[in-house]
Structure formats: C-alpha cells, structure tokens
Amino acid sequence: MLFLWRAGNARALTVWLLAALLPLLAALTASLWGQARAQRALQGYAPAPVVVDIITGKRRYRASLTALDAACLERNLRLEWEGRLSTPPWFIPIDRHSSVIGTLPPSDVVQALSVTGQLRCAAFVSHAKDE
C-alpha cells in the first residue's frame, strides 16, 4: 500500500486502476458464485418427461412434456407469462390464470437450468411475436 502514498501521476493512475477494476472483480465473483450455486441445485435433479394437465380458462389440455419443457412451463407460470405451448398437433394457450395438475420441476432447479444456459423454451411462443 506504500504505492498509494507516492506523489504524482503514478498515484492517480493506481487509484484509477483500482477503482476501475473493483466493479469488474465484483461482477466476476458474483457470476462464479451464481454458477456454483446453480451446479449445487442441479446435483440431485434427475430430468424426466412428465404428463401434466394444463387448465386455461374452462378448457383442460393434457400434455406430455420433456423435462426442459416442463421447466419452461414452471417458469412461465411463475412469471405470469402469456403465450402458447406448441405440442403437436395443437397449441395450448397459457395465460396468467393457467394452472397445472401434475408435477413440475422445483423453481430453484428451473432457475439453475436458466443460469447454466440449458433452458431454451423453443416450444413456447409469446403473444408479442404473433403481432
């Protein structure tokens, strides 16, 4: 820390570099911590396809979903997302009032899948994309 007591341009440059690198170090630390936390959440998770009933309005739809589509459905319901789930041969509408009967992955697992980049949600189409 003696370099901070030196007079002149060297001191200003050192202080500026420390001030510039501190946020970068904090962001890198937070990112690595988030990745480690996500890996811990996924350790006990065994992905498996599920069959669920999705209730939207007065209609009930039965859907057979992959583990990742089930995770996307859990996230979209939690975030009150509105759109459609593409399950050939039809689309299932999803809105903020939709509910699910069946087992979906826990939200901490879904968040971990999202953090690690495994959650793509290609089968879900937002209403905003239709317009």
Short mmCIF file of C-alpha atoms in Angstrom, two decimals:
data_model
loop_
_atom_site.label_atom_id
_atom_site.label_comp_id
_atom_site.label_asym_id
_atom_site.label_seq_id
_atom_site.Cartn_x
_atom_site.Cartn_y
_atom_site.Cartn_z
CA MET A 1 0.00 0.00 0.00
CA LEU A 2 3.03 2.28 0.00
CA PHE A 3 2.47 2.99 -3.69
CA LEU A 4 -0.64 4.99 -2.73
CA TRP A 5 1.46 7.45 -0.73
CA ARG A 6 3.74 8.38 -3.62
CA ALA A 7 3.05 11.76 -5.16
CA GLY A 8 2.45 12.43 -8.82
CA ASN A 9 0.81 10.72 -11.75
CA ALA A 10 1.66 7.21 -10.56
CA ARG A 11 -0.61 7.61 -7.56
CA ALA A 12 -3.55 8.89 -9.63
CA LEU A 13 -3.12 6.11 -12.16
CA THR A 14 -3.01 3.47 -9.43
CA VAL A 15 -6.14 4.79 -7.75
CA TRP A 16 -7.92 4.99 -11.10
CA LEU A 17 -6.96 1.40 -11.99
CA LEU A 18 -8.11 0.09 -8.61
CA ALA A 19 -11.41 1.96 -8.94
CA ALA A 20 -11.91 0.64 -12.47
CA LEU A 21 -11.09 -2.98 -11.67
CA LEU A 22 -13.12 -3.27 -8.46
CA PRO A 23 -16.57 -3.46 -10.18
CA LEU A 24 -15.17 -5.98 -12.66
CA LEU A 25 -13.88 -8.14 -9.84
CA ALA A 26 -17.23 -7.90 -8.03
CA ALA A 27 -19.16 -8.89 -11.19
CA LEU A 28 -16.84 -11.82 -11.87
CA THR A 29 -17.17 -13.04 -8.28
CA ALA A 30 -20.98 -12.80 -8.42
CA SER A 31 -21.06 -14.68 -11.72
CA LEU A 32 -18.88 -17.51 -10.45
CA TRP A 33 -20.91 -17.71 -7.23
CA GLY A 34 -24.15 -17.93 -9.26
CA GLN A 35 -22.74 -20.70 -11.45
CA ALA A 36 -21.58 -22.68 -8.40
CA ARG A 37 -24.98 -22.27 -6.74
CA ALA A 38 -26.71 -23.46 -9.93
CA GLN A 39 -24.49 -26.54 -10.11
CA ARG A 40 -25.35 -27.41 -6.49
CA ALA A 41 -29.08 -27.08 -7.24
CA LEU A 42 -28.75 -29.42 -10.23
CA GLN A 43 -26.78 -32.12 -8.41
CA GLY A 44 -29.82 -34.05 -7.16
CA TYR A 45 -32.02 -33.31 -10.17
CA ALA A 46 -32.89 -36.26 -12.40
CA PRO A 47 -34.62 -34.92 -15.53
CA ALA A 48 -37.57 -36.99 -16.68
CA PRO A 49 -40.50 -36.43 -19.05
CA VAL A 50 -43.83 -35.61 -17.40
CA VAL A 51 -47.50 -35.74 -18.28
CA VAL A 52 -49.49 -32.80 -16.94
CA ASP A 53 -52.94 -31.29 -17.32
CA ILE A 54 -52.90 -27.58 -18.15
CA ILE A 55 -56.08 -25.71 -17.29
CA THR A 56 -56.63 -22.44 -19.16
CA GLY A 57 -60.00 -20.80 -18.83
CA LYS A 58 -62.58 -23.58 -18.84
CA ARG A 59 -60.52 -25.94 -21.01
CA ARG A 60 -58.25 -28.71 -19.84
CA TYR A 61 -55.34 -29.87 -22.01
CA ARG A 62 -53.24 -32.97 -21.43
CA ALA A 63 -49.60 -32.56 -22.46
CA SER A 64 -46.62 -34.87 -22.48
CA LEU A 65 -43.57 -32.67 -21.88
CA THR A 66 -39.84 -33.18 -21.91
CA ALA A 67 -38.02 -32.31 -18.70
CA LEU A 68 -36.85 -28.99 -20.16
CA ASP A 69 -40.32 -28.08 -21.47
CA ALA A 70 -41.73 -28.82 -18.01
CA ALA A 71 -39.10 -26.49 -16.54
CA CYS A 72 -40.07 -23.80 -19.05
CA LEU A 73 -43.74 -24.25 -18.16
CA GLU A 74 -42.95 -23.85 -14.44
CA ARG A 75 -41.01 -20.65 -15.12
CA ASN A 76 -43.66 -19.21 -17.42
CA LEU A 77 -46.46 -19.89 -14.94
CA ARG A 78 -44.43 -18.38 -12.09
CA LEU A 79 -43.72 -15.24 -14.15
CA GLU A 80 -47.36 -14.99 -15.35
CA TRP A 81 -46.19 -15.22 -18.97
CA GLU A 82 -48.78 -15.27 -21.74
CA GLY A 83 -48.42 -17.19 -24.97
CA ARG A 84 -48.77 -20.66 -26.46
CA LEU A 85 -47.15 -24.00 -25.87
CA SER A 86 -46.60 -25.91 -29.11
CA THR A 87 -47.43 -29.57 -28.52
CA PRO A 88 -48.15 -31.22 -31.86
CA PRO A 89 -50.76 -31.44 -33.21
CA TRP A 90 -52.08 -28.30 -31.44
CA PHE A 91 -51.18 -25.22 -29.41
CA ILE A 92 -52.04 -24.90 -25.74
CA PRO A 93 -52.78 -21.32 -24.67
CA ILE A 94 -51.03 -20.20 -21.48
CA ASP A 95 -52.03 -17.09 -19.55
CA ARG A 96 -51.62 -15.70 -16.05
CA HIS A 97 -54.67 -17.64 -14.87
CA SER A 98 -53.48 -21.01 -16.18
CA SER A 99 -52.83 -23.78 -13.71
CA VAL A 100 -51.20 -27.19 -13.87
CA ILE A 101 -52.18 -30.53 -12.40
CA GLY A 102 -49.09 -32.68 -12.25
CA THR A 103 -45.51 -32.44 -11.11
CA LEU A 104 -43.21 -29.75 -12.47
CA PRO A 105 -39.55 -29.24 -11.50
CA PRO A 106 -38.90 -27.06 -8.42
CA SER A 107 -38.28 -23.36 -9.09
CA ASP A 108 -34.67 -23.49 -7.79
CA VAL A 109 -33.88 -26.21 -10.35
CA VAL A 110 -35.57 -24.17 -13.10
CA GLN A 111 -33.54 -21.10 -12.16
CA ALA A 112 -30.36 -23.19 -12.15
CA LEU A 113 -31.17 -24.53 -15.63
CA SER A 114 -31.66 -20.96 -16.79
CA VAL A 115 -28.39 -19.73 -15.24
CA THR A 116 -26.41 -22.56 -16.83
CA GLY A 117 -27.95 -21.85 -20.25
CA GLN A 118 -29.83 -25.13 -20.60
CA LEU A 119 -33.33 -23.60 -20.71
CA ARG A 120 -34.20 -22.67 -24.31
CA CYS A 121 -38.03 -22.85 -24.30
CA ALA A 122 -38.37 -23.23 -28.09
CA ALA A 123 -41.83 -24.82 -27.74
CA PHE A 124 -43.22 -21.64 -26.15
CA VAL A 125 -44.32 -18.73 -28.34
CA SER A 126 -45.15 -15.35 -26.82
CA HIS A 127 -48.24 -13.48 -27.98
CA ALA A 128 -46.00 -10.49 -28.71
CA LYS A 129 -44.28 -12.47 -31.51
CA ASP A 130 -47.61 -13.01 -33.26
CA GLU A 131 -48.16 -9.33 -33.94
#
